[in-house]
CSV table of N, CA and C in Angstrom, one decimal:
chain,number,residue,atom,x,y,z
A,1,MET,N,-0.8,-61.2,48.6
A,1,MET,CA,-0.2,-60.5,49.7
A,1,MET,C,-0.2,-61.4,50.9
A,2,GLN,N,0.9,-61.5,51.6
A,2,GLN,CA,1.0,-62.4,52.7
A,2,GLN,C,0.2,-61.9,53.9
A,3,GLY,N,-0.5,-62.8,54.6
A,3,GLY,CA,-1.3,-62.4,55.7
A,3,GLY,C,-0.5,-61.8,56.9
A,4,THR,N,-1.1,-60.9,57.6
A,4,THR,CA,-0.4,-60.3,58.8
A,4,THR,C,-1.1,-60.9,60.0
A,5,PRO,N,-0.3,-61.5,60.9
A,5,PRO,CA,-0.9,-62.0,62.1
A,5,PRO,C,-1.6,-60.9,62.9
A,6,GLU,N,-2.7,-61.2,63.5
A,6,GLU,CA,-3.5,-60.2,64.2
A,6,GLU,C,-2.7,-59.4,65.2
A,7,HIS,N,-1.8,-60.1,66.0
A,7,HIS,CA,-1.0,-59.4,67.0
A,7,HIS,C,0.1,-58.5,66.4
A,8,HIS,N,0.3,-58.6,65.1
A,8,HIS,CA,1.3,-57.7,64.4
A,8,HIS,C,0.6,-56.5,63.8
A,9,PHE,N,-0.7,-56.4,63.8
A,9,PHE,CA,-1.5,-55.3,63.2
A,9,PHE,C,-1.2,-54.1,64.0
A,10,ASP,N,-0.8,-53.0,63.3
A,10,ASP,CA,-0.4,-51.8,64.0
A,10,ASP,C,-1.6,-50.9,64.3
A,11,LEU,N,-2.1,-50.9,65.5
A,11,LEU,CA,-3.3,-50.2,65.8
A,11,LEU,C,-3.1,-48.7,65.7
A,12,LYS,N,-1.9,-48.2,66.2
A,12,LYS,CA,-1.5,-46.8,66.1
A,12,LYS,C,-1.5,-46.3,64.6
A,13,ALA,N,-1.0,-47.1,63.8
A,13,ALA,CA,-1.0,-46.7,62.3
A,13,ALA,C,-2.4,-46.7,61.8
A,14,ALA,N,-3.2,-47.6,62.2
A,14,ALA,CA,-4.6,-47.6,61.7
A,14,ALA,C,-5.3,-46.3,62.1
A,15,ALA,N,-5.3,-45.9,63.4
A,15,ALA,CA,-5.9,-44.7,63.8
A,15,ALA,C,-5.3,-43.5,63.1
A,16,SER,N,-4.0,-43.5,63.0
A,16,SER,CA,-3.4,-42.3,62.3
A,16,SER,C,-3.7,-42.3,60.9
A,17,TYR,N,-3.8,-43.4,60.2
A,17,TYR,CA,-4.1,-43.4,58.7
A,17,TYR,C,-5.6,-42.9,58.6
A,18,LEU,N,-6.5,-43.3,59.4
A,18,LEU,CA,-7.9,-42.8,59.3
A,18,LEU,C,-7.9,-41.3,59.5
A,19,ALA,N,-7.2,-40.8,60.5
A,19,ALA,CA,-7.2,-39.4,60.8
A,19,ALA,C,-6.6,-38.6,59.6
A,20,ASP,N,-5.6,-39.2,59.0
A,20,ASP,CA,-4.9,-38.6,57.8
A,20,ASP,C,-5.9,-38.5,56.6
A,21,ILE,N,-6.6,-39.7,56.4
A,21,ILE,CA,-7.5,-39.7,55.3
A,21,ILE,C,-8.6,-38.7,55.4
A,22,LEU,N,-9.1,-38.6,56.7
A,22,LEU,CA,-10.2,-37.6,56.9
A,22,LEU,C,-9.7,-36.2,56.8
A,23,ASN,N,-8.5,-35.9,57.3
A,23,ASN,CA,-8.0,-34.5,57.2
A,23,ASN,C,-7.7,-34.2,55.7
A,24,LYS,N,-7.2,-35.1,54.9
A,24,LYS,CA,-6.9,-34.8,53.5
A,24,LYS,C,-8.2,-34.7,52.7
A,25,ASP,N,-9.2,-35.4,53.1
A,25,ASP,CA,-10.5,-35.4,52.3
A,25,ASP,C,-11.6,-34.9,53.1
A,26,ALA,N,-11.4,-33.8,53.8
A,26,ALA,CA,-12.5,-33.2,54.6
A,26,ALA,C,-13.6,-32.7,53.7
A,27,LEU,N,-14.7,-33.5,53.7
A,27,LEU,CA,-15.8,-33.2,52.8
A,27,LEU,C,-16.5,-31.9,53.0
A,28,SER,N,-17.0,-31.4,52.0
A,28,SER,CA,-17.7,-30.1,52.1
A,28,SER,C,-18.8,-30.2,53.2
A,29,GLU,N,-19.4,-31.4,53.4
A,29,GLU,CA,-20.5,-31.5,54.3
A,29,GLU,C,-20.0,-31.3,55.8
A,30,ASN,N,-18.6,-31.4,56.0
A,30,ASN,CA,-18.1,-31.2,57.3
A,30,ASN,C,-17.6,-29.8,57.6
A,31,ARG,N,-17.8,-28.9,56.6
A,31,ARG,CA,-17.5,-27.5,56.9
A,31,ARG,C,-18.6,-26.9,57.8
A,32,PHE,N,-18.2,-25.9,58.5
A,32,PHE,CA,-19.2,-25.3,59.3
A,32,PHE,C,-19.9,-24.2,58.5
A,33,ARG,N,-21.2,-24.1,58.5
A,33,ARG,CA,-21.9,-23.3,57.5
A,33,ARG,C,-21.4,-21.9,57.4
A,34,GLY,N,-21.0,-21.5,56.2
A,34,GLY,CA,-20.6,-20.1,56.0
A,34,GLY,C,-19.2,-19.8,56.4
A,35,GLU,N,-18.4,-20.9,56.7
A,35,GLU,CA,-17.0,-20.7,57.2
A,35,GLU,C,-16.1,-21.2,56.1
A,36,SER,N,-14.8,-20.8,56.2
A,36,SER,CA,-13.8,-21.2,55.3
A,36,SER,C,-13.3,-22.6,55.6
A,37,ALA,N,-12.4,-23.0,54.7
A,37,ALA,CA,-11.7,-24.4,54.8
A,37,ALA,C,-11.0,-24.4,56.1
A,38,ALA,N,-10.5,-23.3,56.7
A,38,ALA,CA,-9.8,-23.3,57.9
A,38,ALA,C,-10.7,-23.8,59.1
A,39,SER,N,-12.0,-23.8,58.9
A,39,SER,CA,-12.9,-24.2,60.0
A,39,SER,C,-13.2,-25.7,59.9
A,40,LEU,N,-12.6,-26.4,59.0
A,40,LEU,CA,-12.8,-27.8,58.9
A,40,LEU,C,-12.4,-28.5,60.2
A,41,PRO,N,-13.0,-29.6,60.5
A,41,PRO,CA,-12.5,-30.4,61.7
A,41,PRO,C,-11.1,-30.9,61.5
A,42,ASN,N,-10.4,-31.0,62.6
A,42,ASN,CA,-9.1,-31.5,62.6
A,42,ASN,C,-9.1,-32.9,63.4
A,43,PHE,N,-8.8,-34.0,62.7
A,43,PHE,CA,-9.0,-35.3,63.2
A,43,PHE,C,-7.6,-35.8,63.8
A,44,HIS,N,-7.6,-36.5,64.9
A,44,HIS,CA,-6.4,-37.0,65.5
A,44,HIS,C,-6.7,-38.5,65.8
A,45,GLY,N,-5.7,-39.3,65.5
A,45,GLY,CA,-5.8,-40.7,66.0
A,45,GLY,C,-5.7,-40.8,67.5
A,46,ALA,N,-6.7,-41.4,68.1
A,46,ALA,CA,-6.8,-41.4,69.5
A,46,ALA,C,-6.8,-42.7,70.1
A,47,ALA,N,-7.5,-43.7,69.5
A,47,ALA,CA,-7.5,-45.0,70.1
A,47,ALA,C,-7.9,-46.0,69.0
A,48,ALA,N,-7.5,-47.3,69.2
A,48,ALA,CA,-7.9,-48.3,68.2
A,48,ALA,C,-7.7,-49.7,68.9
A,49,TRP,N,-8.6,-50.6,68.6
A,49,TRP,CA,-8.5,-52.0,69.1
A,49,TRP,C,-9.2,-52.9,68.2
A,50,MET,N,-8.9,-54.2,68.4
A,50,MET,CA,-9.5,-55.2,67.6
A,50,MET,C,-10.2,-56.2,68.6
A,51,ASP,N,-11.4,-56.6,68.1
A,51,ASP,CA,-12.1,-57.7,68.8
A,51,ASP,C,-12.6,-58.5,67.7
A,52,GLU,N,-13.9,-58.6,67.5
A,52,GLU,CA,-14.5,-59.2,66.3
A,52,GLU,C,-14.3,-58.3,65.1
A,53,PHE,N,-14.3,-57.0,65.4
A,53,PHE,CA,-14.2,-55.9,64.4
A,53,PHE,C,-13.0,-55.1,64.8
A,54,LEU,N,-12.6,-54.1,63.9
A,54,LEU,CA,-11.6,-53.1,64.2
A,54,LEU,C,-12.4,-51.9,64.7
A,55,TYR,N,-12.0,-51.3,65.8
A,55,TYR,CA,-12.6,-50.1,66.3
A,55,TYR,C,-11.6,-49.0,66.4
A,56,LEU,N,-12.1,-47.8,66.0
A,56,LEU,CA,-11.2,-46.6,66.0
A,56,LEU,C,-12.0,-45.5,66.6
A,57,VAL,N,-11.4,-44.8,67.5
A,57,VAL,CA,-12.0,-43.6,68.1
A,57,VAL,C,-11.1,-42.4,67.8
A,58,LEU,N,-11.6,-41.4,67.2
A,58,LEU,CA,-10.8,-40.2,66.9
A,58,LEU,C,-11.3,-39.0,67.7
A,59,LYS,N,-10.3,-38.2,68.1
A,59,LYS,CA,-10.6,-36.9,68.7
A,59,LYS,C,-10.7,-35.9,67.6
A,60,ILE,N,-11.8,-35.1,67.7
A,60,ILE,CA,-12.0,-34.1,66.6
A,60,ILE,C,-12.1,-32.8,67.2
A,61,GLU,N,-11.2,-31.9,66.7
A,61,GLU,CA,-11.2,-30.5,67.2
A,61,GLU,C,-11.8,-29.6,66.1
A,62,THR,N,-12.8,-28.8,66.6
A,62,THR,CA,-13.5,-27.9,65.7
A,62,THR,C,-13.6,-26.5,66.4
A,63,PRO,N,-14.1,-25.5,65.6
A,63,PRO,CA,-14.3,-24.2,66.3
A,63,PRO,C,-15.4,-24.3,67.4
A,64,SER,N,-16.3,-25.4,67.3
A,64,SER,CA,-17.3,-25.6,68.3
A,64,SER,C,-16.8,-26.3,69.5
A,65,GLY,N,-15.6,-26.8,69.5
A,65,GLY,CA,-15.0,-27.5,70.7
A,65,GLY,C,-14.5,-28.8,70.2
A,66,THR,N,-14.2,-29.7,71.2
A,66,THR,CA,-13.6,-31.0,71.0
A,66,THR,C,-14.7,-32.1,71.3
A,67,ALA,N,-14.6,-33.1,70.5
A,67,ALA,CA,-15.5,-34.3,70.6
A,67,ALA,C,-14.8,-35.5,70.2
A,68,PHE,N,-15.4,-36.7,70.6
A,68,PHE,CA,-14.8,-38.0,70.1
A,68,PHE,C,-15.8,-38.7,69.3
A,69,VAL,N,-15.4,-39.3,68.2
A,69,VAL,CA,-16.2,-40.1,67.4
A,69,VAL,C,-15.6,-41.5,67.2
A,70,GLY,N,-16.5,-42.5,67.3
A,70,GLY,CA,-16.0,-43.9,67.1
A,70,GLY,C,-16.5,-44.6,65.9
A,71,PHE,N,-15.7,-45.5,65.3
A,71,PHE,CA,-16.1,-46.2,64.1
A,71,PHE,C,-15.9,-47.7,64.3
A,72,GLU,N,-16.7,-48.5,63.8
A,72,GLU,CA,-16.6,-49.9,63.8
A,72,GLU,C,-16.4,-50.4,62.3
A,73,THR,N,-15.5,-51.2,62.1
A,73,THR,CA,-15.3,-51.7,60.7
A,73,THR,C,-14.9,-53.2,60.7
A,74,THR,N,-15.2,-53.9,59.6
A,74,THR,CA,-14.7,-55.2,59.5
A,74,THR,C,-13.2,-55.3,59.4
A,75,PHE,N,-12.6,-56.2,60.1
A,75,PHE,CA,-11.1,-56.3,60.0
A,75,PHE,C,-10.7,-57.3,59.0
A,76,TYR,N,-9.9,-56.9,58.0
A,76,TYR,CA,-9.4,-57.7,56.9
A,76,TYR,C,-7.9,-58.0,57.2
A,77,PRO,N,-7.6,-59.0,57.9
A,77,PRO,CA,-6.2,-59.2,58.3
A,77,PRO,C,-5.2,-59.4,57.1
A,78,GLU,N,-5.7,-59.8,55.9
A,78,GLU,CA,-4.8,-60.0,54.8
A,78,GLU,C,-4.9,-58.8,53.8
A,79,GLY,N,-5.7,-57.9,54.1
A,79,GLY,CA,-5.8,-56.7,53.2
A,79,GLY,C,-6.5,-57.0,51.9
A,80,THR,N,-6.7,-56.0,51.1
A,80,THR,CA,-7.4,-56.1,49.8
A,80,THR,C,-6.6,-55.6,48.6
A,81,PHE,N,-5.6,-54.8,48.8
A,81,PHE,CA,-4.8,-54.2,47.8
A,81,PHE,C,-3.3,-54.5,48.0
A,82,GLN,N,-2.6,-54.7,46.9
A,82,GLN,CA,-1.2,-55.0,46.9
A,82,GLN,C,-0.3,-53.9,47.4
A,83,LYS,N,-0.5,-52.7,47.1
A,83,LYS,CA,0.5,-51.6,47.3
A,83,LYS,C,0.4,-50.9,48.7
A,84,TYR,N,-0.7,-51.2,49.4
A,84,TYR,CA,-0.8,-50.5,50.7
A,84,TYR,C,-0.6,-51.4,51.9
A,85,SER,N,-0.4,-50.9,53.0
A,85,SER,CA,-0.3,-51.7,54.2
A,85,SER,C,-1.7,-52.2,54.6
A,86,VAL,N,-1.7,-53.3,55.4
A,86,VAL,CA,-3.0,-53.8,55.8
A,86,VAL,C,-3.8,-52.8,56.6
A,87,GLU,N,-3.1,-52.0,57.5
A,87,GLU,CA,-3.7,-51.0,58.3
A,87,GLU,C,-4.4,-50.0,57.4
A,88,TYR,N,-3.7,-49.5,56.4
A,88,TYR,CA,-4.2,-48.5,55.5
A,88,TYR,C,-5.4,-49.1,54.7
A,89,GLU,N,-5.3,-50.3,54.3
A,89,GLU,CA,-6.4,-50.9,53.5
A,89,GLU,C,-7.7,-51.0,54.4
A,90,ASN,N,-7.5,-51.4,55.6
A,90,ASN,CA,-8.7,-51.5,56.5
A,90,ASN,C,-9.4,-50.1,56.7
A,91,VAL,N,-8.6,-49.1,57.0
A,91,VAL,CA,-9.3,-47.8,57.3
A,91,VAL,C,-9.7,-47.2,56.0
A,92,HIS,N,-9.0,-47.4,54.9
A,92,HIS,CA,-9.5,-46.9,53.6
A,92,HIS,C,-10.9,-47.5,53.2
A,93,ASP,N,-11.0,-48.8,53.5
A,93,ASP,CA,-12.3,-49.4,53.3
A,93,ASP,C,-13.4,-48.8,54.2
A,94,LEU,N,-13.1,-48.6,55.4
A,94,LEU,CA,-14.0,-48.0,56.3
A,94,LEU,C,-14.4,-46.6,55.8
A,95,TRP,N,-13.4,-45.8,55.4
A,95,TRP,CA,-13.7,-44.5,54.8
A,95,TRP,C,-14.6,-44.6,53.6
A,96,ALA,N,-14.1,-45.4,52.6
A,96,ALA,CA,-14.8,-45.5,51.3
A,96,ALA,C,-16.2,-46.0,51.4
A,97,TYR,N,-16.5,-47.0,52.3
A,97,TYR,CA,-17.8,-47.6,52.3
A,97,TYR,C,-18.7,-47.1,53.4
A,98,ASP,N,-18.2,-46.5,54.4
A,98,ASP,CA,-19.1,-46.0,55.5
A,98,ASP,C,-19.0,-44.6,55.8
A,99,ILE,N,-17.9,-43.9,55.5
A,99,ILE,CA,-17.8,-42.5,55.9
A,99,ILE,C,-17.9,-41.5,54.8
A,100,ALA,N,-17.3,-41.8,53.6
A,100,ALA,CA,-17.3,-40.8,52.5
A,100,ALA,C,-18.7,-40.4,52.2
A,101,GLY,N,-18.8,-39.1,52.1
A,101,GLY,CA,-20.1,-38.5,51.8
A,101,GLY,C,-21.0,-38.2,53.0
A,102,GLU,N,-20.6,-38.6,54.1
A,102,GLU,CA,-21.4,-38.4,55.4
A,102,GLU,C,-20.9,-37.2,56.1
A,103,SER,N,-21.8,-36.5,56.7
A,103,SER,CA,-21.4,-35.3,57.5
A,103,SER,C,-21.3,-35.9,58.9
A,104,ILE,N,-20.1,-35.9,59.4
A,104,ILE,CA,-19.8,-36.4,60.7
A,104,ILE,C,-20.1,-35.5,61.9
A,105,HIS,N,-19.7,-34.2,61.7
A,105,HIS,CA,-19.7,-33.3,62.8
A,105,HIS,C,-21.1,-33.0,63.4
A,106,LYS,N,-22.1,-33.1,62.5
A,106,LYS,CA,-23.5,-32.8,63.0
A,106,LYS,C,-24.0,-33.8,64.0
A,107,PHE,N,-23.3,-35.0,64.1
A,107,PHE,CA,-23.7,-36.0,65.1
A,107,PHE,C,-22.9,-35.9,66.4
A,108,LEU,N,-21.9,-35.1,66.5
A,108,LEU,CA,-21.0,-35.1,67.6
A,108,LEU,C,-21.6,-34.3,68.8
A,109,ASP,N,-21.2,-34.7,70.0
A,109,ASP,CA,-21.7,-34.1,71.3
A,109,ASP,C,-20.6,-33.2,71.8
A,110,PHE,N,-20.7,-31.9,71.5
A,110,PHE,CA,-19.8,-30.9,72.0
A,110,PHE,C,-20.1,-30.4,73.4
A,111,GLU,N,-21.4,-30.8,73.8
A,111,GLU,CA,-21.8,-30.4,75.2
A,111,GLU,C,-21.1,-31.3,76.2
A,112,ASN,N,-20.8,-32.5,75.9
A,112,ASN,CA,-20.2,-33.4,76.8
A,112,ASN,C,-18.9,-34.0,76.1
A,113,PRO,N,-17.8,-33.3,76.3
A,113,PRO,CA,-16.6,-33.6,75.5
A,113,PRO,C,-16.0,-34.9,75.9
A,114,ASP,N,-16.5,-35.6,77.0
A,114,ASP,CA,-16.0,-36.9,77.3
A,114,ASP,C,-16.7,-38.0,76.6
A,115,SER,N,-17.9,-37.7,76.0
A,115,SER,CA,-18.7,-38.7,75.4
A,115,SER,C,-18.2,-39.1,74.0
A,116,ILE,N,-18.3,-40.4,73.7
A,116,ILE,CA,-17.9,-40.9,72.3
A,116,ILE,C,-19.2,-41.1,71.5
A,117,THR,N,-19.3,-40.4,70.4
A,117,THR,CA,-20.4,-40.7,69.5
A,117,THR,C,-20.0,-41.8,68.5
A,118,TRP,N,-20.8,-42.9,68.6
A,118,TRP,CA,-20.4,-44.0,67.7
A,118,TRP,C,-21.1,-43.9,66.4
A,119,PHE,N,-20.4,-44.0,65.3
A,119,PHE,CA,-20.9,-43.8,64.0
A,119,PHE,C,-21.0,-45.1,63.2
A,120,LYS,N,-22.2,-45.4,62.8
A,120,LYS,CA,-22.5,-46.7,62.1
A,120,LYS,C,-21.9,-47.9,62.9
A,121,THR,N,-22.2,-48.0,64.1
A,121,THR,CA,-21.7,-49.1,64.9
A,121,THR,C,-22.9,-50.0,65.3
A,122,ASP,N,-22.6,-51.3,65.3
A,122,ASP,CA,-23.7,-52.3,65.7
A,122,ASP,C,-23.8,-52.2,67.2
A,123,SER,N,-25.0,-51.8,67.6
A,123,SER,CA,-25.2,-51.6,69.1
A,123,SER,C,-25.1,-52.9,69.9
A,124,LYS,N,-25.1,-54.1,69.2
A,124,LYS,CA,-25.1,-55.3,69.9
A,124,LYS,C,-23.7,-55.5,70.6
A,125,ASN,N,-22.7,-54.9,70.0
A,125,ASN,CA,-21.3,-55.1,70.5
A,125,ASN,C,-21.0,-54.0,71.6
A,126,PHE,N,-20.3,-54.4,72.6
A,126,PHE,CA,-19.9,-53.5,73.6
A,126,PHE,C,-18.9,-52.4,73.1
A,127,VAL,N,-19.2,-51.2,73.3
A,127,VAL,CA,-18.3,-50.1,73.0
A,127,VAL,C,-18.3,-49.1,74.2
A,128,PRO,N,-17.2,-48.6,74.6
A,128,PRO,CA,-17.2,-47.6,75.7
A,128,PRO,C,-17.9,-46.4,75.2
A,129,LEU,N,-18.7,-45.8,76.2
A,129,LEU,CA,-19.5,-44.6,75.9
A,129,LEU,C,-18.8,-43.3,76.1
A,130,THR,N,-17.7,-43.4,76.9
A,130,THR,CA,-17.0,-42.1,77.2
A,130,THR,C,-15.5,-42.4,77.0
A,131,TRP,N,-14.7,-41.3,76.8
A,131,TRP,CA,-13.3,-41.4,76.7
A,131,TRP,C,-12.7,-41.9,78.0
A,132,SER,N,-13.3,-41.5,79.2
A,132,SER,CA,-12.8,-42.0,80.5
A,132,SER,C,-13.0,-43.5,80.5
A,133,ASP,N,-14.1,-44.1,80.0
A,133,ASP,CA,-14.3,-45.5,80.0
A,133,ASP,C,-13.2,-46.2,79.2
A,134,LEU,N,-12.9,-45.6,78.0
A,134,LEU,CA,-11.9,-46.2,77.1
A,134,LEU,C,-10.6,-46.2,77.8
A,135,LEU,N,-10.2,-45.1,78.5
A,135,LEU,CA,-8.9,-45.1,79.2
A,135,LEU,C,-8.8,-46.2,80.2
A,136,GLY,N,-9.9,-46.4,80.9
A,136,GLY,CA,-10.0,-47.5,81.9
A,136,GLY,C,-9.7,-48.9,81.2
A,137,LEU,N,-10.4,-49.1,80.1
A,137,LEU,CA,-10.1,-50.3,79.3
A,137,LEU,C,-8.7,-50.5,78.8
A,138,GLY,N,-8.1,-49.3,78.4
A,138,GLY,CA,-6.8,-49.3,77.9
A,138,GLY,C,-5.8,-49.8,78.9
A,139,HIS,N,-6.0,-49.5,80.2
A,139,HIS,CA,-5.1,-49.9,81.2
A,139,HIS,C,-5.2,-51.4,81.5
A,140,THR,N,-6.2,-52.1,81.0
A,140,THR,CA,-6.4,-53.5,81.3
A,140,THR,C,-6.1,-54.4,80.1
A,141,SER,N,-5.8,-53.8,78.9
A,141,SER,CA,-5.7,-54.6,77.7
A,141,SER,C,-4.5,-54.1,76.9
A,142,ASN,N,-3.6,-55.0,76.4
A,142,ASN,CA,-2.6,-54.6,75.5
A,142,ASN,C,-3.0,-54.6,74.1
A,143,ARG,N,-4.3,-54.9,73.8
A,143,ARG,CA,-4.8,-54.9,72.5
A,143,ARG,C,-5.4,-53.5,72.1
A,144,ILE,N,-5.3,-52.6,73.0
A,144,ILE,CA,-5.8,-51.2,72.8
A,144,ILE,C,-4.7,-50.2,72.7
A,145,TRP,N,-4.6,-49.5,71.7
A,145,TRP,CA,-3.6,-48.4,71.6
A,145,TRP,C,-4.4,-47.1,71.8
A,146,ILE,N,-3.8,-46.3,72.7
A,146,ILE,CA,-4.4,-45.0,73.1
A,146,ILE,C,-3.4,-43.9,73.1
A,147,ARG,N,-3.7,-42.8,72.5
A,147,ARG,CA,-2.9,-41.6,72.6
A,147,ARG,C,-3.7,-40.5,73.3
A,148,ASP,N,-3.2,-40.2,74.5
A,148,ASP,CA,-3.9,-39.2,75.4
A,148,ASP,C,-3.8,-37.8,74.8
């Protein structure tokens, strides 16, 4: 597979692919106790950027309210599989190796809906702690894709 230059990596597609994967494979651990499949979280691509790693922040809507969750993953610019886009491969690897089987919603902060809960992120690297902080960064960098 031919390598994709970093500046051609589609951040919007990556965030949307991850939201799509999580919505299609909403694990039983993410159901709210005693409630139907209709109560599963609804994930939306919200923001993505690249630095040393690929970062994705998703907006999650649940019966308990709205929250943001962030993920850090290794960026593979050349991808790993022939039939998928590089964006899909990167977020599929994040899902398969770091998210699958994990209950995400129990870590979220519904009391402070501006807060971003970072999931399996190396705390040595700078990450914005709130959605407001991320919006501020988005205005200063064209490497960040954000959907308000």
